[in-house]
């Protein structure tokens, strides 16, 4: 669907060349490239509308952007990009994080035109400052909530002896113990599990090895016999399969997590598979005393800056830290007296 939409929507060659560069050299995923192209196209449309070069009554798919060429892109200056950011903030009401992402896409696009193709005289984004992002603490399950979620699903599995229940329990165990991404979990094949490790393909098609603790190993061992009940095709390689015997889809896992959270009495509106990844990272940092570099490796982050969002400190940790101050036991020898009269 995205490919068909692209052919209608993006109709100037330089954008296609940049997209090819992102795929071939930067190893960006199709989903990421689609988003980057959309970000650039939204700016181009806004600029062209402000300049009176396109009909404002037409939507993007109805507009012919074939006039976008080297000379046209050379007209774009840094002030135009700042004006666009101001528009996104005041008129569209977008968050600073969204505006920063769009600015990053524009910076990449114009850098490609300037440095790789030498098609523009100057890079308008060379001195572009990205909006300061408002860092928010990631939503996650507290330890007691995570235990309640797992206990609810396991209890259901033990009572029903259902393959679906054991499958869902194993999925949740892997999310909460390994910090897997949704796409990574759905891609796991049986052959990817060797001894106490599982090989997953992360962002940018990067392969990494994830270590399995005893809870994960026990859950997988328990689930495998029940998996045979779901398997319709003897050649099915996926670890997690649906009632129909197919590889479990991302949407199915998202739906399952929502249902399981609700049954455990937890807020399913603010939690998702990715929030379970947040939970794993937070619990590792708070209880496992895992340093940030190790946590970076576990989560498969390219930059340690991404990992730093998980190093937030709870109120309990702050209180405990204050209590451990060496001066916490200091006491006055005499009680305070009133001022001399």
XYZ file of C-alpha atoms in Angstrom:
341
model
C 0.000 0.000 0.000
C 2.815 2.410 0.900
C 4.576 1.778 -2.441
C 1.422 2.533 -4.432
C 0.863 5.669 -2.363
C 4.459 6.750 -2.988
C 4.065 6.569 -6.754
C 1.075 8.906 -6.608
C 2.407 11.217 -3.976
C 6.084 11.837 -4.612
C 6.735 12.963 -8.138
C 10.088 14.656 -8.365
C 13.202 12.677 -9.145
C 15.586 14.140 -6.559
C 13.416 12.901 -3.711
C 13.547 9.432 -5.216
C 17.336 9.581 -5.505
C 17.624 10.551 -1.847
C 15.276 7.725 -0.851
C 17.433 5.263 -2.789
C 20.484 6.587 -0.950
C 18.775 6.059 2.401
C 17.945 2.471 1.476
C 21.214 1.463 -0.183
C 23.799 3.351 1.900
C 22.125 4.270 5.180
C 20.271 0.937 5.392
C 17.057 2.601 6.499
C 13.890 0.510 6.657
C 11.039 1.030 4.149
C 8.875 2.361 6.969
C 11.498 4.947 7.961
C 12.075 6.006 4.355
C 8.348 6.457 3.867
C 8.231 8.745 6.912
C 11.301 10.740 5.824
C 9.867 11.265 2.345
C 6.577 12.397 3.828
C 8.374 14.881 6.101
C 10.274 16.423 3.181
C 7.213 16.464 0.956
C 5.150 18.281 3.572
C 7.787 21.011 3.727
C 8.012 21.278 -0.080
C 4.241 21.593 -0.334
C 4.158 24.263 2.384
C 6.956 26.230 0.689
C 5.286 25.971 -2.720
C 1.952 27.096 -1.276
C 3.537 30.121 0.413
C 5.259 30.994 -2.855
C 2.003 30.646 -4.790
C 3.457 27.938 -7.029
C 0.680 25.361 -6.521
C -3.077 25.409 -6.156
C -4.052 25.376 -2.472
C -7.357 23.726 -3.357
C -5.630 20.543 -4.489
C -4.439 17.823 -2.122
C -0.927 16.408 -2.367
C -1.940 13.407 -4.532
C -3.721 15.770 -6.932
C -0.750 18.134 -7.271
C 1.957 17.786 -9.911
C 5.348 18.374 -8.278
C 7.398 17.655 -11.402
C 8.472 21.331 -11.493
C 10.689 20.768 -8.435
C 14.210 20.868 -9.841
C 17.699 22.120 -9.034
C 16.863 25.801 -9.610
C 13.724 25.592 -7.482
C 15.509 23.938 -4.542
C 18.267 26.563 -4.716
C 15.652 29.166 -3.813
C 15.074 27.609 -0.390
C 16.928 29.333 2.451
C 17.377 28.762 6.166
C 14.741 31.396 6.986
C 12.170 29.393 4.992
C 12.784 26.340 7.137
C 12.505 28.330 10.350
C 9.249 29.831 9.059
C 7.996 26.302 8.425
C 8.914 25.234 11.959
C 7.077 28.245 13.379
C 4.034 27.284 11.301
C 4.133 23.701 12.592
C 4.291 24.965 16.159
C 1.680 27.728 16.029
C -0.747 26.515 13.369
C -0.440 22.743 13.489
C 0.269 22.539 17.219
C 2.873 19.810 16.750
C 5.138 18.696 19.567
C 8.757 19.795 19.563
C 9.832 16.173 19.108
C 7.781 15.897 15.892
C 9.125 19.202 14.579
C 12.671 18.079 15.381
C 12.132 14.833 13.479
C 10.891 16.720 10.422
C 13.859 19.068 10.666
C 16.210 16.083 10.766
C 14.641 14.728 7.572
C 15.087 18.088 5.841
C 18.687 18.294 7.029
C 19.415 14.858 5.608
C 17.732 15.669 2.293
C 19.520 18.975 1.690
C 22.856 17.561 2.863
C 22.466 14.832 0.249
C 21.756 17.388 -2.501
C 24.698 19.575 -1.438
C 27.369 17.046 -0.466
C 26.586 13.972 -2.566
C 25.059 15.385 -5.731
C 26.452 18.949 -5.624
C 23.153 20.179 -7.056
C 22.575 23.170 -4.790
C 24.903 26.096 -4.162
C 24.534 25.987 -0.393
C 22.934 23.773 2.219
C 20.092 25.748 3.861
C 20.181 23.373 6.830
C 23.884 23.758 7.532
C 23.277 26.086 10.478
C 19.791 24.807 11.283
C 19.145 24.419 15.012
C 16.790 21.638 15.987
C 13.972 22.453 18.422
C 14.749 21.424 21.961
C 12.879 18.232 22.723
C 10.829 17.995 25.880
C 12.055 14.754 27.362
C 9.250 12.821 29.006
C 9.762 9.799 31.177
C 8.751 6.659 29.285
C 5.628 4.928 30.569
C 6.356 1.536 32.067
C 4.986 -1.091 34.418
C 6.192 -1.087 37.994
C 7.566 -4.384 39.244
C 4.338 -5.301 41.037
C 2.300 -4.534 37.910
C 4.579 -6.625 35.699
C 4.308 -9.528 38.133
C 0.512 -9.168 38.209
C 0.354 -9.256 34.409
C 2.469 -12.403 34.138
C 0.661 -14.114 37.008
C -2.737 -13.456 35.437
C -1.736 -14.957 32.082
C 0.081 -17.931 33.613
C -2.860 -18.725 35.876
C -5.165 -18.664 32.861
C -2.827 -21.002 30.967
C -2.585 -23.481 33.837
C -6.363 -23.593 34.154
C -7.204 -23.778 30.444
C -4.187 -25.715 29.106
C -4.677 -23.532 26.025
C -1.957 -23.162 23.401
C -2.933 -19.500 22.984
C -2.524 -18.787 26.689
C 0.905 -20.416 26.829
C 1.928 -18.587 23.663
C 0.848 -15.230 25.088
C 2.611 -15.926 28.373
C 5.854 -16.682 26.523
C 5.545 -13.513 24.442
C 5.082 -11.371 27.555
C 7.990 -13.091 29.300
C 10.281 -12.282 26.366
C 9.117 -8.678 26.168
C 9.634 -8.091 29.882
C 12.907 -9.989 30.258
C 14.676 -9.267 26.969
C 13.347 -5.846 25.986
C 12.589 -6.974 22.444
C 11.017 -4.704 19.875
C 7.681 -5.822 18.431
C 9.175 -6.481 14.987
C 12.065 -8.423 16.510
C 9.745 -10.717 18.438
C 7.478 -11.453 15.469
C 10.448 -12.346 13.255
C 11.870 -15.015 15.566
C 12.080 -18.492 14.022
C 12.620 -21.703 15.961
C 16.088 -22.036 14.453
C 17.054 -18.620 15.891
C 17.008 -20.078 19.410
C 20.238 -21.863 20.278
C 20.964 -22.952 23.831
C 20.450 -19.847 25.985
C 20.445 -17.270 23.176
C 18.166 -16.002 20.451
C 19.309 -14.097 17.367
C 17.073 -11.202 16.326
C 17.145 -8.670 13.496
C 16.817 -5.142 14.851
C 16.561 -1.692 13.310
C 18.562 -1.181 10.134
C 18.580 -4.962 9.594
C 21.252 -5.266 12.275
C 21.608 -8.688 13.819
C 22.174 -9.072 17.536
C 22.229 -11.917 20.019
C 19.866 -11.709 22.997
C 20.586 -13.808 26.067
C 17.702 -15.745 27.580
C 17.368 -16.032 31.346
C 15.764 -18.967 33.117
C 12.258 -17.490 33.022
C 12.489 -17.195 29.227
C 13.909 -20.699 28.793
C 11.208 -22.220 31.009
C 8.425 -20.367 29.167
C 9.697 -21.419 25.730
C 10.092 -25.034 26.833
C 6.551 -25.005 28.188
C 5.142 -23.412 25.037
C 6.811 -25.520 22.332
C 4.585 -28.641 22.779
C 1.482 -26.410 22.644
C 2.842 -24.713 19.514
C 2.347 -28.034 17.709
C -1.400 -27.650 18.273
C -1.369 -24.351 16.369
C 0.911 -25.438 13.544
C -1.034 -26.165 10.355
C 1.917 -26.171 7.972
C 4.807 -28.535 8.850
C 7.185 -26.051 7.205
C 6.130 -23.164 9.476
C 9.339 -21.801 11.041
C 7.956 -18.964 13.164
C 8.204 -19.326 16.929
C 4.926 -17.527 17.516
C 2.011 -18.492 15.295
C -1.662 -17.622 15.124
C -4.751 -19.804 15.446
C -4.636 -20.133 11.658
C -1.066 -21.426 11.794
C 0.537 -18.298 10.326
C 3.359 -16.181 11.685
C 1.859 -13.896 14.310
C 1.297 -10.390 12.914
C 2.331 -7.181 14.663
C -1.300 -6.089 14.998
C -2.233 -9.414 16.608
C 0.468 -9.005 19.255
C -0.633 -5.428 19.942
C -4.221 -6.584 20.346
C -3.160 -9.449 22.614
C -1.140 -7.163 24.890
C -4.098 -4.802 25.229
C -6.455 -7.643 26.184
C -4.011 -9.171 28.667
C -3.403 -5.817 30.334
C -7.127 -5.253 30.750
C -7.625 -8.690 32.266
C -4.864 -7.935 34.750
C -6.624 -4.711 35.744
C -4.001 -2.450 34.133
C -4.475 0.615 31.937
C -4.322 -0.681 28.365
C -4.768 2.792 26.879
C -1.349 3.969 28.037
C 0.550 0.709 27.566
C 1.671 -1.217 24.499
C 4.283 -3.793 23.436
C 6.836 -0.996 23.236
C 5.985 0.052 26.790
C 6.824 -3.507 27.860
C 10.251 -2.919 26.328
C 10.429 0.270 28.426
C 9.501 -1.815 31.462
C 12.303 -4.295 30.847
C 14.874 -1.522 30.469
C 13.665 0.303 33.572
C 13.621 -2.790 35.784
C 17.093 -3.794 34.594
C 18.415 -0.363 35.468
C 16.622 0.032 38.785
C 16.851 -3.499 40.159
C 19.538 -5.227 38.122
C 22.026 -2.397 38.633
C 22.897 -2.632 34.948
C 25.160 0.166 33.713
C 24.042 2.245 30.748
C 26.524 0.733 28.275
C 25.360 -2.797 29.071
C 21.746 -1.645 28.816
C 22.528 -0.136 25.420
C 23.800 -3.512 24.210
C 20.785 -5.390 25.567
C 18.316 -3.051 23.858
C 20.259 -2.822 20.618
C 20.500 0.971 20.620
C 22.877 2.542 18.132
C 23.422 5.570 20.372
C 23.773 5.628 24.140
C 21.732 8.850 24.138
C 18.668 6.793 23.236
C 19.335 4.525 26.199
C 19.546 7.430 28.619
C 15.764 7.896 28.672
C 15.557 4.695 30.707
C 17.875 5.935 33.448
C 15.128 7.938 35.148
C 15.040 7.702 38.923
C 11.979 6.841 40.963
C 10.839 8.713 44.071
C 11.781 5.661 46.145
C 15.338 5.770 44.806
C 15.600 9.482 45.556
C 14.364 8.920 49.110
C 16.769 6.023 49.618
C 19.680 8.056 48.253
C 18.975 10.908 50.674
C 18.837 8.449 53.570
C 22.275 7.119 52.613
C 23.879 10.549 52.892
C 26.699 10.203 55.484
C 25.325 13.245 57.278
C 21.858 11.733 57.603
C 22.618 10.537 61.158
C 24.061 13.839 62.314
C 22.264 15.116 65.410
C 22.525 18.330 67.344
C 23.883 17.947 70.851
C 21.672 20.688 72.200
C 18.086 21.499 71.322
C 17.520 24.788 69.516
C 17.150 27.705 71.885
C 15.332 30.900 71.367
C 17.257 34.064 70.647
C 18.769 35.866 73.622
C 16.515 38.497 74.970
